[in-house]
Short mmCIF file of C-alpha atoms in Angstrom, two decimals:
data_model
loop_
_atom_site.label_atom_id
_atom_site.label_comp_id
_atom_site.label_asym_id
_atom_site.label_seq_id
_atom_site.Cartn_x
_atom_site.Cartn_y
_atom_site.Cartn_z
CA MET A 1 81.89 88.52 121.07
CA PRO A 2 85.01 89.45 119.09
CA THR A 3 84.85 91.47 115.89
CA ILE A 4 86.82 90.27 112.87
CA ILE A 5 87.61 92.76 110.12
CA ALA A 6 88.55 90.71 107.06
CA PHE A 7 89.71 91.94 103.66
CA HIS A 8 88.73 89.51 100.88
CA PHE A 9 90.72 90.57 97.82
CA PRO A 10 91.35 87.87 95.16
CA HIS A 11 94.64 87.46 93.34
CA LYS A 12 95.19 90.28 90.84
CA ALA A 13 92.64 92.53 92.57
CA ALA A 14 95.16 94.39 94.76
CA SER A 15 95.44 91.73 97.45
CA MET A 16 98.88 92.92 98.55
CA PHE A 17 97.59 96.47 98.83
CA ALA A 18 94.90 95.07 101.13
CA TYR A 19 97.70 93.59 103.21
CA LYS A 20 99.38 97.00 103.43
CA ILE A 21 96.15 98.54 104.69
CA LEU A 22 95.64 95.89 107.37
CA HIS A 23 99.29 96.03 108.38
CA GLY A 24 99.07 99.82 108.59
CA VAL A 25 95.99 99.62 110.80
CA ALA A 26 97.73 97.08 113.04
CA LEU A 27 100.77 99.33 113.42
CA ARG A 28 98.61 102.38 114.11
CA THR A 29 96.21 100.75 116.57
CA GLY A 30 97.95 97.71 118.01
CA LEU A 31 95.12 95.45 116.86
CA PRO A 32 96.18 91.84 116.21
CA HIS A 33 96.56 91.07 112.51
CA PHE A 34 96.37 87.47 111.30
CA SER A 35 97.73 86.88 107.81
CA GLN A 36 99.59 84.31 105.77
CA ASN A 37 101.58 87.27 104.41
CA ASN A 38 103.01 88.15 107.82
CA ARG A 39 106.55 87.01 108.47
CA PRO A 40 106.25 84.53 110.01
CA PRO A 41 102.69 83.71 108.87
CA ASN A 42 100.23 83.66 111.76
CA HIS A 43 96.89 83.11 110.03
CA THR A 44 96.42 79.75 111.72
CA ALA A 45 96.25 81.50 115.11
CA LEU A 46 93.14 83.50 114.23
CA ALA A 47 90.68 81.35 116.17
CA ASN A 48 92.83 81.42 119.30
CA GLY A 49 93.39 85.12 118.84
CA CYS A 50 89.65 85.74 118.75
CA THR A 51 89.25 83.76 121.95
CA LEU A 52 91.94 85.78 123.70
CA ASN A 53 90.59 89.05 122.32
CA VAL A 54 87.02 88.08 123.05
CA ASP A 55 85.62 91.59 123.34
CA GLY A 56 88.04 93.24 120.94
CA ILE A 57 88.84 93.50 117.25
CA CYS A 58 91.01 91.24 115.13
CA LEU A 59 92.23 91.90 111.59
CA ARG A 60 92.30 89.14 108.99
CA GLY A 61 93.74 88.99 105.54
CA PRO A 62 94.03 89.39 102.78
CA VAL A 63 91.86 86.36 102.11
CA ARG A 64 92.07 85.69 98.39
CA ASN A 65 88.61 84.20 97.90
CA PHE A 66 85.08 84.33 99.26
CA SER A 67 84.45 80.71 100.25
CA VAL A 68 82.69 79.83 103.50
CA ILE A 69 83.13 76.21 104.53
CA ALA A 70 82.27 73.95 107.43
CA GLY A 71 84.98 73.88 110.05
CA ALA A 72 85.58 73.64 113.76
CA SER A 73 87.79 75.86 115.86
CA GLY A 74 91.11 74.26 116.69
CA ASP A 75 91.11 71.72 113.85
CA PRO A 76 94.84 70.98 113.44
CA ASP A 77 94.37 69.80 109.85
CA GLN A 78 93.09 73.16 108.57
CA ASP A 79 94.87 76.46 108.31
CA TYR A 80 92.00 78.17 106.42
CA ARG A 81 94.22 80.07 104.02
CA PHE A 82 91.77 79.46 101.20
CA ALA A 83 88.40 79.70 102.90
CA THR A 84 86.47 81.13 105.82
CA PRO A 85 85.27 78.51 108.30
CA GLU A 86 81.71 78.90 109.49
CA PHE A 87 82.71 79.22 113.14
CA LEU A 88 84.38 82.57 112.43
CA ILE A 89 81.10 83.96 111.13
CA GLU A 90 78.89 82.28 113.72
CA ASP A 91 81.04 82.97 116.79
CA ALA A 92 82.13 86.51 115.96
CA SER A 93 80.91 89.71 114.36
CA TYR A 94 82.48 89.19 110.95
CA LEU A 95 82.95 92.28 108.76
CA ALA A 96 84.00 91.52 105.18
CA VAL A 97 85.57 94.14 102.94
CA CYS A 98 85.54 92.52 99.50
CA GLN A 99 86.97 93.68 96.19
CA VAL A 100 86.24 92.62 92.62
CA ARG A 101 87.84 93.51 89.31
CA ASP A 102 86.75 93.33 85.69
CA THR A 103 87.11 89.63 84.95
CA LEU A 104 88.94 90.02 81.66
CA ASP A 105 91.43 92.53 83.03
CA LEU A 106 92.00 90.18 85.94
CA VAL A 107 92.57 87.16 83.68
CA VAL A 108 94.96 89.08 81.41
CA SER A 109 96.95 90.24 84.43
CA GLN A 110 96.96 86.69 85.75
CA TYR A 111 98.24 85.40 82.41
CA PHE A 112 101.43 87.41 82.76
CA SER A 113 101.80 86.66 86.47
CA HIS A 114 101.41 82.95 85.83
CA GLY A 115 103.97 82.95 83.07
CA TRP A 116 106.57 85.43 84.26
CA ILE A 117 106.10 86.97 87.71
CA HIS A 118 104.91 84.64 90.47
CA LEU A 119 107.34 82.08 91.79
CA PRO A 120 106.45 78.59 90.55
CA ALA A 121 104.56 76.37 92.97
CA ASP A 122 103.68 72.69 92.72
CA GLY A 123 102.16 72.02 89.31
CA PHE A 124 103.10 75.51 88.13
CA GLY A 125 106.10 74.58 86.03
CA GLN A 126 104.56 73.14 82.86
CA MET A 127 102.00 75.91 82.54
CA ARG A 128 104.77 78.47 82.88
CA LYS A 129 106.81 76.71 80.20
CA ASP A 130 103.80 76.65 77.86
CA LEU A 131 103.08 80.34 78.41
CA GLN A 132 106.68 81.39 77.97
CA ALA A 133 106.91 79.35 74.78
CA GLY A 134 103.81 81.04 73.36
CA ARG A 135 101.85 77.79 73.18
CA ILE A 136 98.80 79.25 74.99
CA SER A 137 97.20 82.48 73.83
CA VAL A 138 95.55 84.94 76.20
CA TYR A 139 92.14 83.84 74.90
CA GLU A 140 92.93 80.16 75.41
CA TYR A 141 94.21 80.91 78.89
CA ALA A 142 90.99 82.80 79.70
CA LEU A 143 88.96 79.75 78.65
CA MET A 144 91.11 77.56 80.88
CA GLU A 145 90.65 79.92 83.82
CA PHE A 146 86.88 80.11 83.33
CA GLU A 147 86.73 76.31 83.28
CA GLY A 148 88.98 75.92 86.32
CA ARG A 149 91.90 74.46 84.35
CA SER A 150 94.54 77.17 84.71
CA ASP A 151 95.76 75.91 88.12
CA PHE A 152 96.38 79.46 89.30
CA GLY A 153 95.17 79.60 92.87
CA GLU A 154 92.71 77.30 94.55
CA GLU A 155 89.55 78.34 92.64
CA SER A 156 88.71 79.82 89.27
CA ILE A 157 87.54 83.42 89.13
CA ILE A 158 84.11 82.15 88.12
CA GLU A 159 83.87 80.05 91.27
CA LYS A 160 85.04 83.00 93.35
CA LEU A 161 82.28 85.22 91.95
CA LYS A 162 79.68 82.58 92.77
CA LYS A 163 80.99 82.32 96.31
CA LEU A 164 80.93 86.11 96.62
CA ARG A 165 77.15 86.11 96.13
CA LEU A 166 76.79 83.51 98.86
CA MET A 167 78.99 85.48 101.25
CA LYS A 168 76.93 88.60 100.62
CA GLU A 169 73.73 86.70 101.39
CA ARG A 170 75.27 85.11 104.47
CA LEU A 171 76.59 88.31 106.03
CA GLY A 172 73.97 90.86 105.00
CA PRO A 173 74.52 94.56 104.23
CA ARG A 174 75.60 95.57 107.74
CA ASN A 175 78.56 93.20 107.69
CA TYR A 176 79.53 93.29 104.02
CA VAL A 177 80.80 95.84 101.55
CA CYS A 178 82.06 95.19 98.02
CA LEU A 179 84.51 97.53 96.32
CA ASP A 180 85.62 97.89 92.71
CA TYR A 181 89.27 97.68 91.75
CA GLU A 182 88.54 100.15 88.95
CA GLU A 183 87.37 102.81 91.40
CA MET A 184 90.48 102.26 93.50
CA VAL A 185 92.61 103.13 90.47
CA LEU A 186 90.50 105.93 88.98
CA ASP A 187 89.00 107.60 92.09
CA TYR A 188 90.95 106.56 95.14
CA ASP A 189 89.36 109.17 97.40
CA GLN A 190 85.86 107.83 96.76
CA TRP A 191 87.08 104.25 97.13
CA ALA A 192 88.70 105.10 100.45
CA ARG A 193 85.55 106.87 101.67
CA ARG A 194 83.57 103.67 101.14
CA ILE A 195 85.95 101.75 103.38
CA GLU A 196 85.98 104.54 105.93
CA ALA A 197 82.18 104.69 106.10
CA PHE A 198 82.08 100.93 106.71
CA LEU A 199 84.91 100.60 109.22
CA GLU A 200 85.26 103.94 111.01
CA PRO A 201 82.97 102.90 113.90
CA TYR A 202 85.45 100.10 114.61
CA VAL A 203 88.73 101.70 113.49
CA PRO A 204 88.52 105.51 113.81
CA SER A 205 91.99 105.91 112.28
CA ILE A 206 91.17 104.00 109.08
CA GLY A 207 90.82 107.22 107.08
CA SER A 208 94.31 108.45 107.92
CA VAL A 209 95.80 105.02 107.19
CA LEU A 210 94.18 105.00 103.75
CA ALA A 211 95.38 108.55 103.08
CA ASP A 212 98.94 107.65 104.02
CA LEU A 213 98.87 104.62 101.70
CA ARG A 214 97.50 106.40 98.63
CA PRO A 215 99.05 104.54 95.68
CA GLU A 216 100.78 106.26 92.80
CA TYR A 217 100.53 104.84 89.30
CA ASP A 218 102.53 105.61 86.22
CA ALA A 219 100.55 107.81 83.86
CA PRO A 220 98.60 105.84 81.25
CA SER A 221 100.75 105.29 78.21
CA GLY A 222 97.96 106.42 75.89
CA SER A 223 98.85 103.55 73.60
CA SER A 224 96.11 101.29 72.30
CA GLU A 225 98.51 99.03 70.43
CA PHE A 226 97.15 95.51 70.06
CA PHE A 227 99.46 92.61 70.86
CA ALA A 228 98.36 89.52 68.94
CA ASN A 229 101.46 87.84 70.35
CA PRO A 230 101.82 88.46 74.11
CA LEU A 231 105.48 87.48 73.90
CA GLU A 232 106.11 90.70 72.02
CA TYR A 233 104.68 92.62 74.97
CA ILE A 234 106.97 90.73 77.35
CA LYS A 235 109.95 91.44 75.12
CA ARG A 236 109.29 95.17 75.33
CA ASN A 237 108.56 95.22 79.07
CA SER A 238 110.90 92.62 80.53
CA HIS A 239 112.81 95.34 82.41
CA LYS A 240 109.74 95.79 84.66
CA LEU A 241 110.40 92.75 86.77
CA GLN A 242 107.45 92.77 89.16
CA HIS A 243 104.58 94.60 87.52
CA VAL A 244 104.59 94.53 83.75
CA ARG A 245 100.83 94.98 83.64
CA SER A 246 98.89 98.20 83.46
CA PRO A 247 96.56 98.87 86.42
CA TYR A 248 94.13 100.84 84.28
CA PRO A 249 90.70 99.43 83.40
CA GLY A 250 90.14 98.03 79.93
CA ASP A 251 93.68 96.77 79.41
CA HIS A 252 92.34 93.44 78.15
CA ARG A 253 91.46 95.12 74.85
CA ARG A 254 95.17 95.15 74.01
CA PHE A 255 95.35 91.35 74.12
CA LEU A 256 91.89 90.07 73.14
CA THR A 257 90.06 90.73 69.90
CA PRO A 258 86.50 92.15 69.96
CA SER A 259 85.07 88.76 69.00
CA GLU A 260 87.08 87.02 71.75
CA ILE A 261 85.90 89.60 74.29
CA ALA A 262 82.26 89.13 73.25
CA ASP A 263 82.60 85.36 73.51
CA LEU A 264 84.24 85.51 76.94
CA ARG A 265 81.65 87.97 78.28
CA SER A 266 78.89 85.61 77.13
CA ARG A 267 80.59 82.62 78.73
CA GLU A 268 81.14 84.55 81.98
CA GLU A 269 77.49 85.51 82.20
CA ALA A 270 76.35 81.94 81.56
CA LEU A 271 78.82 80.39 84.02
CA THR A 272 78.25 82.84 86.88
CA SER A 273 74.46 82.56 86.61
CA ALA A 274 74.50 78.75 86.49
#
């Protein structure tokens, strides 16, 4: 039975850093790595790769959600970019390294990515125009995302969190670990040790890969300035073309009022428990 090591990191929760880790492991070990971020993408070959590497280890990801769906190996109409087909879990030893991030920090980061950073995709254009014109506030965008109306990605963050619980139940503690984005930023060594403890029996070199990839962040600005108008923030930071957002926890407090935060926290709790 093959072993699949999959990193499930949603958009805005360091998914490209997850890719760097998997790519680094593949370079270090020679293990096959299946990812839509490879050039050329080879994620559709995962099932065949598992068959060929029947007693070995395959790397998968990043997968940007936690959905598990019905699916058969070799289905030519599915490339499984946005979900995990059941046959991968049933026919292999599936190890999921998942990561979550404070929902409001994630949504605020997504707001700026949607409006200014990510390349437009189908249906992306009008939302980008509305954001760039200041017609949608951060709070209004958060409501749209919670309700599945932002059209950023294939599922809302609320739906992803619901699916995460199901994945945890499906895999059990031996095949599942969930990490916090905040710990990755604030205490990378501890974050890396969690991954190492989970994966070292399968990838003995994982610790050295994580050490080599230690990220460096700009020092926190120390500013707590509130931006009622996010366009003012963009105006001041437009020179930072790729990453205008702060990685540090709690950044949403610069764009959402205390009453908006309280309302969104209440809505999140109600929606995720439904």
